[in-house]
Protein backbone atom coordinates (compact mmCIF):
# COMPACT_ATOMS: atom_id res chain seq x y z
CA UNK A 1 0.00 0.00 0.00
CA UNK A 2 0.89 3.58 -0.37
CA UNK A 3 2.54 5.46 2.50
CA UNK A 4 0.20 8.09 3.87
CA UNK A 5 2.62 10.95 3.29
CA UNK A 6 4.36 10.94 -0.04
CA UNK A 7 7.73 12.48 -0.59
CA UNK A 8 8.65 13.57 -4.09
CA UNK A 9 11.13 10.65 -4.23
CA UNK A 10 8.39 8.09 -3.64
CA UNK A 11 6.28 9.65 -6.30
CA UNK A 12 9.17 9.65 -8.74
CA UNK A 13 10.00 6.10 -7.97
CA UNK A 14 6.64 4.40 -8.39
CA UNK A 15 4.24 6.84 -9.85
CA UNK A 16 3.37 8.95 -12.78
CA UNK A 17 3.73 12.64 -12.02
CA UNK A 18 1.91 14.99 -14.36
CA UNK A 19 4.51 17.72 -13.87
CA UNK A 20 7.96 17.30 -15.40
CA UNK A 21 10.48 18.41 -12.79
CA UNK A 22 12.68 21.23 -14.00
CA UNK A 23 16.27 20.59 -12.80
CA UNK A 24 17.02 24.30 -13.01
CA UNK A 25 14.13 25.18 -10.66
CA UNK A 26 15.00 25.64 -6.99
CA UNK A 27 11.54 24.41 -5.91
CA UNK A 28 10.49 20.81 -5.28
CA UNK A 29 7.69 19.46 -7.42
CA UNK A 30 4.59 19.28 -5.29
CA UNK A 31 2.51 16.08 -5.36
CA UNK A 32 -0.96 16.54 -6.79
CA UNK A 33 -3.72 17.98 -4.63
CA UNK A 34 -6.18 15.29 -5.63
CA UNK A 35 -5.41 11.76 -6.64
CA UNK A 36 -7.14 8.43 -7.20
CA UNK A 37 -5.58 5.38 -5.62
CA UNK A 38 -6.37 2.37 -7.76
CA UNK A 39 -5.90 -0.96 -6.07
CA UNK A 40 -5.25 -3.66 -8.64
CA UNK A 41 -5.44 -6.43 -6.03
CA UNK A 42 -9.06 -5.41 -5.54
CA UNK A 43 -9.61 -5.50 -9.31
CA UNK A 44 -8.30 -9.09 -9.37
CA UNK A 45 -10.56 -9.99 -6.45
CA UNK A 46 -13.65 -8.59 -8.20
CA UNK A 47 -12.73 -10.30 -11.45
CA UNK A 48 -12.47 -13.57 -9.56
CA UNK A 49 -15.93 -13.02 -8.09
CA UNK A 50 -17.36 -12.22 -11.53
CA UNK A 51 -15.79 -15.22 -13.20
CA UNK A 52 -16.96 -17.66 -10.51
CA UNK A 53 -20.49 -16.36 -10.05
CA UNK A 54 -21.73 -18.00 -13.28
CA UNK A 55 -20.45 -20.71 -15.60
CA UNK A 56 -19.00 -19.05 -18.64
CA UNK A 57 -16.41 -16.68 -19.99
CA UNK A 58 -15.90 -13.00 -19.31
CA UNK A 59 -15.84 -9.97 -21.54
CA UNK A 60 -14.35 -7.30 -19.27
CA UNK A 61 -15.98 -3.96 -20.01
CA UNK A 62 -13.27 -1.28 -20.20
CA UNK A 63 -15.06 1.55 -21.96
CA UNK A 64 -14.56 5.17 -20.90
CA UNK A 65 -10.98 4.59 -19.81
CA UNK A 66 -12.00 1.57 -17.72
CA UNK A 67 -14.65 3.64 -15.94
CA UNK A 68 -12.06 6.29 -15.13
CA UNK A 69 -9.57 3.76 -13.71
CA UNK A 70 -7.14 3.98 -16.63
CA UNK A 71 -7.64 1.90 -19.77
CA UNK A 72 -4.09 0.67 -20.30
CA UNK A 73 -3.37 -0.25 -16.69
CA UNK A 74 -6.64 -2.12 -16.20
CA UNK A 75 -6.28 -3.99 -19.50
CA UNK A 76 -2.72 -5.00 -18.63
CA UNK A 77 -3.76 -6.19 -15.17
CA UNK A 78 -6.60 -8.28 -16.61
CA UNK A 79 -4.37 -9.79 -19.27
CA UNK A 80 -1.90 -10.92 -16.61
CA UNK A 81 -4.10 -12.42 -13.90
CA UNK A 82 -2.01 -14.81 -11.81
CA UNK A 83 -4.88 -17.04 -10.62
CA UNK A 84 -7.76 -16.75 -13.07
CA UNK A 85 -8.10 -17.28 -16.80
CA UNK A 86 -7.88 -13.96 -18.63
CA UNK A 87 -11.04 -12.46 -20.12
CA UNK A 88 -11.88 -13.61 -23.65
CA UNK A 89 -12.74 -10.07 -24.76
CA UNK A 90 -12.11 -6.53 -23.62
CA UNK A 91 -15.16 -4.41 -24.38
CA UNK A 92 -14.52 -0.80 -25.44
CA UNK A 93 -16.73 2.00 -26.73
CA UNK A 94 -14.76 3.31 -29.67
CA UNK A 95 -12.02 2.76 -32.18
CA UNK A 96 -9.90 5.28 -30.27
CA UNK A 97 -10.09 3.14 -27.14
CA UNK A 98 -9.41 0.00 -29.16
CA UNK A 99 -6.36 1.64 -30.70
CA UNK A 100 -4.99 2.61 -27.30
CA UNK A 101 -5.09 -1.06 -26.30
CA UNK A 102 -3.52 -2.21 -29.56
CA UNK A 103 -0.73 0.34 -29.18
CA UNK A 104 0.44 -1.13 -25.87
CA UNK A 105 0.41 -4.64 -27.29
CA UNK A 106 -2.73 -6.02 -25.64
CA UNK A 107 -3.36 -9.46 -27.14
CA UNK A 108 -6.82 -10.14 -25.71
CA UNK A 109 -9.55 -9.80 -28.34
CA UNK A 110 -11.13 -6.36 -28.49
CA UNK A 111 -14.90 -6.02 -28.82
CA UNK A 112 -16.62 -2.80 -29.84
CA UNK A 113 -19.72 -2.47 -27.68
CA UNK A 114 -21.77 -0.20 -29.95
CA UNK A 115 -22.50 0.30 -33.63
CA UNK A 116 -19.63 1.57 -35.76
CA UNK A 117 -19.52 4.35 -38.33
CA UNK A 118 -18.59 3.46 -41.92
CA UNK A 119 -15.26 5.31 -41.80
CA UNK A 120 -14.16 3.25 -38.77
CA UNK A 121 -14.59 -0.13 -40.44
CA UNK A 122 -11.39 -0.28 -42.47
CA UNK A 123 -9.30 -0.19 -39.30
CA UNK A 124 -11.58 -2.62 -37.47
CA UNK A 125 -11.19 -5.15 -40.27
CA UNK A 126 -7.45 -4.59 -40.66
CA UNK A 127 -6.81 -5.02 -36.94
CA UNK A 128 -9.34 -7.82 -36.56
CA UNK A 129 -11.27 -6.20 -33.74
CA UNK A 130 -14.71 -7.68 -33.17
CA UNK A 131 -17.70 -5.50 -34.03
CA UNK A 132 -21.25 -6.09 -32.91
CA UNK A 133 -23.57 -5.78 -35.87
CA UNK A 134 -26.98 -4.16 -35.61
CA UNK A 135 -28.28 -4.31 -39.16
CA UNK A 136 -28.01 -6.02 -42.50
CA UNK A 137 -26.49 -2.84 -43.98
CA UNK A 138 -23.71 -2.86 -41.43
CA UNK A 139 -23.07 -6.56 -42.08
CA UNK A 140 -22.92 -6.03 -45.84
CA UNK A 141 -20.53 -3.13 -45.37
CA UNK A 142 -18.19 -5.20 -43.18
CA UNK A 143 -18.37 -8.07 -45.65
CA UNK A 144 -17.26 -5.76 -48.48
CA UNK A 145 -14.56 -4.24 -46.32
CA UNK A 146 -13.08 -7.68 -45.61
CA UNK A 147 -13.13 -8.51 -49.33
CA UNK A 148 -11.37 -5.28 -50.31
CA UNK A 149 -8.86 -5.48 -47.48
CA UNK A 150 -7.70 -8.83 -48.74
CA UNK A 151 -8.02 -8.10 -52.46
CA UNK A 152 -5.97 -10.62 -54.39
CA UNK A 153 -5.67 -13.18 -51.59
CA UNK A 154 -8.43 -15.37 -50.29
CA UNK A 155 -9.83 -13.33 -47.42
CA UNK A 156 -9.74 -14.57 -43.87
CA UNK A 157 -13.24 -14.32 -42.42
CA UNK A 158 -13.85 -11.59 -39.87
CA UNK A 159 -15.41 -12.87 -36.63
CA UNK A 160 -18.44 -10.72 -35.76
CA UNK A 161 -21.29 -10.78 -33.26
CA UNK A 162 -24.90 -9.97 -33.96
CA UNK A 163 -26.62 -7.72 -31.47
CA UNK A 164 -30.34 -7.95 -30.77
CA UNK A 165 -32.57 -5.25 -29.32
CA UNK A 166 -34.64 -6.94 -26.63
CA UNK A 167 -35.60 -3.66 -24.99
CA UNK A 168 -32.64 -1.31 -24.74
CA UNK A 169 -33.57 0.69 -27.83
CA UNK A 170 -29.97 1.67 -28.54
CA UNK A 171 -28.95 -0.74 -31.27
CA UNK A 172 -29.40 -4.20 -32.62
CA UNK A 173 -31.74 -6.22 -34.81
CA UNK A 174 -35.29 -6.51 -33.56
CA UNK A 175 -35.84 -10.23 -32.89
CA UNK A 176 -38.34 -10.72 -35.74
CA UNK A 177 -36.01 -8.86 -38.15
CA UNK A 178 -33.16 -11.13 -37.26
CA UNK A 179 -35.26 -14.25 -37.83
CA UNK A 180 -36.16 -12.88 -41.27
CA UNK A 181 -32.62 -11.79 -42.20
CA UNK A 182 -30.51 -14.59 -40.79
CA UNK A 183 -30.36 -16.49 -44.09
CA UNK A 184 -29.10 -13.39 -45.90
CA UNK A 185 -26.55 -12.79 -43.16
CA UNK A 186 -25.38 -16.40 -43.48
CA UNK A 187 -24.64 -15.80 -47.14
CA UNK A 188 -22.07 -13.08 -46.40
CA UNK A 189 -18.96 -15.13 -47.17
CA UNK A 190 -16.39 -13.00 -45.43
CA UNK A 191 -18.05 -12.86 -42.04
CA UNK A 192 -17.88 -15.52 -39.35
CA UNK A 193 -20.95 -14.92 -37.18
CA UNK A 194 -19.49 -16.36 -33.99
CA UNK A 195 -21.61 -14.55 -31.38
CA UNK A 196 -24.93 -13.04 -30.46
CA UNK A 197 -25.67 -10.53 -27.73
CA UNK A 198 -28.25 -8.21 -26.30
CA UNK A 199 -28.31 -5.66 -23.48
CA UNK A 200 -30.33 -5.13 -20.30
CA UNK A 201 -31.68 -1.61 -19.67
CA UNK A 202 -33.00 -2.21 -16.16
CA UNK A 203 -31.44 -5.29 -14.60
CA UNK A 204 -30.89 -3.36 -11.37
CA UNK A 205 -34.41 -1.85 -11.34
CA UNK A 206 -37.05 -4.02 -12.99
CA UNK A 207 -36.84 -7.73 -12.29
CA UNK A 208 -39.99 -8.64 -14.18
CA UNK A 209 -38.91 -6.92 -17.40
CA UNK A 210 -35.38 -8.29 -17.15
CA UNK A 211 -36.66 -11.83 -16.63
CA UNK A 212 -38.78 -11.45 -19.78
CA UNK A 213 -35.70 -10.26 -21.69
CA UNK A 214 -33.76 -13.34 -20.65
CA UNK A 215 -36.66 -15.52 -21.82
CA UNK A 216 -36.95 -13.68 -25.11
CA UNK A 217 -33.20 -13.91 -25.73
CA UNK A 218 -33.13 -17.61 -24.89
CA UNK A 219 -36.10 -18.27 -27.20
CA UNK A 220 -34.54 -16.33 -30.07
CA UNK A 221 -31.18 -18.05 -29.75
CA UNK A 222 -32.90 -21.43 -29.61
CA UNK A 223 -34.93 -20.59 -32.73
CA UNK A 224 -31.77 -19.57 -34.60
CA UNK A 225 -29.95 -22.66 -33.34
CA UNK A 226 -27.82 -22.01 -30.29
CA UNK A 227 -25.00 -24.25 -31.54
CA UNK A 228 -24.22 -21.88 -34.36
CA UNK A 229 -23.04 -19.20 -31.88
CA UNK A 230 -19.85 -19.81 -29.97
CA UNK A 231 -20.59 -16.77 -27.75
CA UNK A 232 -24.05 -15.90 -26.39
CA UNK A 233 -24.20 -12.92 -24.07
CA UNK A 234 -26.74 -10.67 -22.40
CA UNK A 235 -25.66 -9.88 -18.86
CA UNK A 236 -23.97 -6.75 -17.52
CA UNK A 237 -22.96 -6.68 -13.84
CA UNK A 238 -26.53 -6.68 -12.53
CA UNK A 239 -27.51 -9.44 -14.96
CA UNK A 240 -24.50 -11.55 -14.00
CA UNK A 241 -25.12 -11.13 -10.28
CA UNK A 242 -28.83 -11.87 -10.13
CA UNK A 243 -30.16 -13.70 -13.18
CA UNK A 244 -29.77 -17.18 -14.63
CA UNK A 245 -30.01 -18.17 -18.25
CA UNK A 246 -29.67 -21.62 -19.79
CA UNK A 247 -28.35 -20.31 -23.04
CA UNK A 248 -25.79 -17.57 -22.33
CA UNK A 249 -22.11 -18.46 -21.92
CA UNK A 250 -20.34 -15.08 -21.93
CA UNK A 251 -20.83 -12.27 -19.39
CA UNK A 252 -20.05 -8.58 -19.77
CA UNK A 253 -19.39 -7.12 -16.31
CA UNK A 254 -18.26 -3.52 -16.03
CA UNK A 255 -19.08 -1.77 -12.78
CA UNK A 256 -18.63 -4.84 -10.57
CA UNK A 257 -15.04 -5.30 -11.77
CA UNK A 258 -14.34 -1.92 -10.23
CA UNK A 259 -15.78 -3.15 -6.95
CA UNK A 260 -19.18 -1.50 -7.01
CA UNK A 261 -22.34 -3.55 -7.14
CA UNK A 262 -25.33 -2.12 -8.98
CA UNK A 263 -27.44 -4.19 -6.58
CA UNK A 264 -26.83 -3.45 -2.91
CA UNK A 265 -27.11 -6.98 -1.58
CA UNK A 266 -24.01 -8.09 -3.51
CA UNK A 267 -21.79 -5.20 -2.43
CA UNK A 268 -20.21 -7.26 0.39
CA UNK A 269 -18.69 -9.61 -2.18
CA UNK A 270 -16.77 -6.81 -3.90
CA UNK A 271 -13.89 -4.48 -3.02
CA UNK A 272 -13.91 -0.92 -4.37
CA UNK A 273 -10.88 -0.45 -6.61
CA UNK A 274 -10.68 3.34 -6.68
CA UNK A 275 -10.34 5.73 -3.76
CA UNK A 276 -10.57 9.43 -4.50
CA UNK A 277 -8.30 11.33 -2.15
CA UNK A 278 -7.05 14.78 -1.35
CA UNK A 279 -5.43 16.72 1.47
CA UNK A 280 -6.47 19.26 4.02
CA UNK A 281 -4.86 22.51 2.94
CA UNK A 282 -6.03 24.78 5.76
CA UNK A 283 -7.78 24.56 9.15
CA UNK A 284 -9.37 27.62 10.75
CA UNK A 285 -11.82 28.54 13.48
CA UNK A 286 -14.71 30.56 12.12
CA UNK A 287 -17.30 32.36 14.27
CA UNK A 288 -21.05 31.78 14.44
CA UNK A 289 -22.84 33.66 11.67
CA UNK A 290 -20.02 33.26 9.12
CA UNK A 291 -21.09 32.08 5.68
CA UNK A 292 -19.37 29.20 3.86
CA UNK A 293 -18.86 28.96 0.08
CA UNK A 294 -20.70 30.38 -2.94
CA UNK A 295 -24.24 31.56 -2.43
CA UNK A 296 -23.77 31.51 1.36
CA UNK A 297 -26.34 28.69 1.62
CA UNK A 298 -24.52 27.56 4.73
CA UNK A 299 -24.17 30.00 7.61
CA UNK A 300 -22.45 28.67 10.74
CA UNK A 301 -24.77 28.31 13.73
CA UNK A 302 -21.88 28.17 16.16
CA UNK A 303 -18.13 28.59 16.23
CA UNK A 304 -16.74 25.88 13.94
CA UNK A 305 -13.40 24.35 12.99
CA UNK A 306 -13.43 24.53 9.21
CA UNK A 307 -11.00 22.55 7.08
CA UNK A 308 -10.40 23.48 3.45
CA UNK A 309 -9.61 20.53 1.15
CA UNK A 310 -7.92 20.69 -2.24
CA UNK A 311 -10.52 19.02 -4.42
CA UNK A 312 -13.64 20.26 -6.20
CA UNK A 313 -15.91 19.74 -9.18
CA UNK A 314 -12.93 20.51 -11.46
CA UNK A 315 -11.64 17.12 -10.30
CA UNK A 316 -14.97 15.38 -10.73
CA UNK A 317 -16.19 15.60 -7.14
CA UNK A 318 -19.85 16.25 -7.91
CA UNK A 319 -21.02 19.84 -7.55
CA UNK A 320 -24.56 18.60 -6.89
CA UNK A 321 -23.56 17.19 -3.48
CA UNK A 322 -25.56 18.65 -0.68
CA UNK A 323 -23.89 19.73 2.56
CA UNK A 324 -26.74 18.23 4.59
CA UNK A 325 -26.03 14.67 3.51
CA UNK A 326 -22.41 14.38 2.46
CA UNK A 327 -19.30 13.77 4.50
CA UNK A 328 -15.63 13.02 3.86
CA UNK A 329 -13.27 10.80 5.82
CA UNK A 330 -10.36 12.32 7.77
CA UNK A 331 -8.36 10.25 10.27
CA UNK A 332 -11.03 7.55 9.94
CA UNK A 333 -13.82 9.93 10.95
CA UNK A 334 -16.68 11.27 8.85
CA UNK A 335 -16.62 15.06 8.67
CA UNK A 336 -19.65 16.85 7.16
CA UNK A 337 -19.38 18.95 4.03
CA UNK A 338 -20.02 22.68 4.57
CA UNK A 339 -21.45 24.80 1.75
CA UNK A 340 -21.31 24.24 -1.98
CA UNK A 341 -18.56 22.32 -3.75
CA UNK A 342 -16.34 24.82 -5.59
CA UNK A 343 -14.15 24.15 -8.60
CA UNK A 344 -10.93 23.34 -6.74
CA UNK A 345 -11.80 23.27 -3.04
CA UNK A 346 -14.38 22.16 -0.51
CA UNK A 347 -14.88 22.99 3.15
CA UNK A 348 -15.77 20.50 5.89
CA UNK A 349 -16.56 20.71 9.59
CA UNK A 350 -13.72 19.23 11.65
CA UNK A 351 -14.90 20.48 15.05
CA UNK A 352 -14.95 16.89 16.35
CA UNK A 353 -11.39 16.33 15.16
CA UNK A 354 -9.12 18.67 17.14
CA UNK A 355 -5.99 17.00 15.77
CA UNK A 356 -6.90 17.79 12.15
CA UNK A 357 -4.03 19.62 10.42
CA UNK A 358 -3.06 20.95 7.07
CA UNK A 359 -1.61 18.00 5.14
CA UNK A 360 -4.01 15.36 6.54
CA UNK A 361 -5.19 12.84 3.98
CA UNK A 362 -8.89 12.91 3.05
CA UNK A 363 -10.97 10.14 1.43
CA UNK A 364 -13.81 11.55 -0.65
CA UNK A 365 -14.97 8.06 -1.61
CA UNK A 366 -13.44 4.62 -1.75
CA UNK A 367 -13.56 1.70 0.67
CA UNK A 368 -15.17 3.55 3.58
CA UNK A 369 -17.51 5.91 1.78
CA UNK A 370 -18.83 4.08 -1.29
CA UNK A 371 -19.04 5.93 -4.59
CA UNK A 372 -22.62 4.62 -4.72
CA UNK A 373 -23.41 6.65 -1.61
CA UNK A 374 -21.86 9.81 -3.09
CA UNK A 375 -23.67 9.21 -6.38
CA UNK A 376 -27.00 8.89 -4.65
CA UNK A 377 -26.41 12.09 -2.68
CA UNK A 378 -25.55 13.87 -5.93
CA UNK A 379 -28.69 12.47 -7.58
CA UNK A 380 -26.65 10.51 -10.11
CA UNK A 381 -25.18 7.01 -10.53
CA UNK A 382 -21.79 5.51 -9.63
CA UNK A 383 -20.94 4.97 -13.34
CA UNK A 384 -21.24 8.73 -13.92
CA UNK A 385 -19.21 9.74 -10.84
CA UNK A 386 -16.36 7.35 -11.70
CA UNK A 387 -16.19 8.36 -15.36
CA UNK A 388 -16.47 12.01 -14.31
CA UNK A 389 -13.11 12.03 -12.49
CA UNK A 390 -11.12 14.50 -14.56
CA UNK A 391 -7.60 14.17 -16.01
CA UNK A 392 -6.24 16.58 -13.40
CA UNK A 393 -6.62 13.79 -10.82
CA UNK A 394 -3.42 11.74 -10.82
CA UNK A 395 -4.08 8.01 -10.98
CA UNK A 396 -1.82 6.04 -8.66
CA UNK A 397 -1.67 2.26 -8.89
CA UNK A 398 -0.97 -0.08 -6.03
CA UNK A 399 -0.51 -3.85 -5.89
CA UNK A 400 0.37 -4.10 -9.55
C1 LIG B 1 -21.46 -0.71 -20.31
C2 LIG B 1 -21.92 -1.99 -20.81
C3 LIG B 1 -21.82 -3.15 -20.02
C4 LIG B 1 -21.34 -3.14 -18.60
O1 LIG B 1 -22.35 -2.65 -17.76
P1 LIG B 1 -22.18 -2.60 -16.15
O2 LIG B 1 -23.53 -2.25 -15.68
O3 LIG B 1 -21.19 -1.54 -15.87
O4 LIG B 1 -21.72 -3.94 -15.72
C5 LIG B 1 -22.19 -4.35 -20.60
N1 LIG B 1 -22.64 -4.41 -21.88
C6 LIG B 1 -22.77 -3.31 -22.65
C7 LIG B 1 -23.28 -3.45 -24.03
C8 LIG B 1 -22.43 -2.07 -22.14
O5 LIG B 1 -22.57 -0.98 -22.90
mmCIF file with all atom_site columns, C-alpha atoms and ligand atoms in Angstrom, residues 61 63 67 113 170 199 235-238 252-256 383, ligand 1:
data_model
loop_
_atom_site.group_PDB
_atom_site.id
_atom_site.type_symbol
_atom_site.label_atom_id
_atom_site.label_alt_id
_atom_site.label_comp_id
_atom_site.label_asym_id
_atom_site.label_entity_id
_atom_site.label_seq_id
_atom_site.pdbx_PDB_ins_code
_atom_site.Cartn_x
_atom_site.Cartn_y
_atom_site.Cartn_z
_atom_site.occupancy
_atom_site.B_iso_or_equiv
_atom_site.pdbx_formal_charge
_atom_site.auth_seq_id
_atom_site.auth_comp_id
_atom_site.auth_asym_id
_atom_site.auth_atom_id
_atom_site.pdbx_PDB_model_num
ATOM   1  C CA . UNK A 1 61  ? -15.982 -3.959 -20.009 1.00 0.00 ? 61  UNK A CA 1
ATOM   2  C CA . UNK A 1 63  ? -15.056 1.550  -21.958 1.00 0.00 ? 63  UNK A CA 1
ATOM   3  C CA . UNK A 1 67  ? -14.651 3.642  -15.939 1.00 0.00 ? 67  UNK A CA 1
ATOM   4  C CA . UNK A 1 113 ? -19.721 -2.471 -27.684 1.00 0.00 ? 113 UNK A CA 1
ATOM   5  C CA . UNK A 1 170 ? -29.966 1.673  -28.541 1.00 0.00 ? 170 UNK A CA 1
ATOM   6  C CA . UNK A 1 199 ? -28.311 -5.660 -23.484 1.00 0.00 ? 199 UNK A CA 1
ATOM   7  C CA . UNK A 1 235 ? -25.656 -9.881 -18.860 1.00 0.00 ? 235 UNK A CA 1
ATOM   8  C CA . UNK A 1 236 ? -23.970 -6.747 -17.523 1.00 0.00 ? 236 UNK A CA 1
ATOM   9  C CA . UNK A 1 237 ? -22.960 -6.684 -13.836 1.00 0.00 ? 237 UNK A CA 1
ATOM   10 C CA . UNK A 1 238 ? -26.525 -6.682 -12.530 1.00 0.00 ? 238 UNK A CA 1
ATOM   11 C CA . UNK A 1 252 ? -20.052 -8.579 -19.771 1.00 0.00 ? 252 UNK A CA 1
ATOM   12 C CA . UNK A 1 253 ? -19.385 -7.118 -16.309 1.00 0.00 ? 253 UNK A CA 1
ATOM   13 C CA . UNK A 1 254 ? -18.263 -3.516 -16.030 1.00 0.00 ? 254 UNK A CA 1
ATOM   14 C CA . UNK A 1 255 ? -19.085 -1.767 -12.775 1.00 0.00 ? 255 UNK A CA 1
ATOM   15 C CA . UNK A 1 256 ? -18.632 -4.843 -10.574 1.00 0.00 ? 256 UNK A CA 1
ATOM   16 C CA . UNK A 1 383 ? -20.941 4.971  -13.336 1.00 0.00 ? 383 UNK A CA 1
HETATM 17 C C1 . LIG B 2 .   ? -21.459 -0.707 -20.307 1.00 0.00 ? 1   LIG B C1 1
HETATM 18 C C2 . LIG B 2 .   ? -21.924 -1.994 -20.813 1.00 0.00 ? 1   LIG B C2 1
HETATM 19 C C3 . LIG B 2 .   ? -21.823 -3.148 -20.024 1.00 0.00 ? 1   LIG B C3 1
HETATM 20 C C4 . LIG B 2 .   ? -21.338 -3.138 -18.604 1.00 0.00 ? 1   LIG B C4 1
HETATM 21 O O1 . LIG B 2 .   ? -22.353 -2.652 -17.758 1.00 0.00 ? 1   LIG B O1 1
HETATM 22 P P1 . LIG B 2 .   ? -22.177 -2.604 -16.152 1.00 0.00 ? 1   LIG B P1 1
HETATM 23 O O2 . LIG B 2 .   ? -23.528 -2.251 -15.679 1.00 0.00 ? 1   LIG B O2 1
HETATM 24 O O3 . LIG B 2 .   ? -21.187 -1.536 -15.874 1.00 0.00 ? 1   LIG B O3 1
HETATM 25 O O4 . LIG B 2 .   ? -21.724 -3.937 -15.724 1.00 0.00 ? 1   LIG B O4 1
HETATM 26 C C5 . LIG B 2 .   ? -22.186 -4.346 -20.605 1.00 0.00 ? 1   LIG B C5 1
HETATM 27 N N1 . LIG B 2 .   ? -22.645 -4.406 -21.878 1.00 0.00 ? 1   LIG B N1 1
HETATM 28 C C6 . LIG B 2 .   ? -22.768 -3.309 -22.645 1.00 0.00 ? 1   LIG B C6 1
HETATM 29 C C7 . LIG B 2 .   ? -23.276 -3.446 -24.028 1.00 0.00 ? 1   LIG B C7 1
HETATM 30 C C8 . LIG B 2 .   ? -22.428 -2.066 -22.144 1.00 0.00 ? 1   LIG B C8 1
HETATM 31 O O5 . LIG B 2 .   ? -22.572 -0.984 -22.902 1.00 0.00 ? 1   LIG B O5 1
#
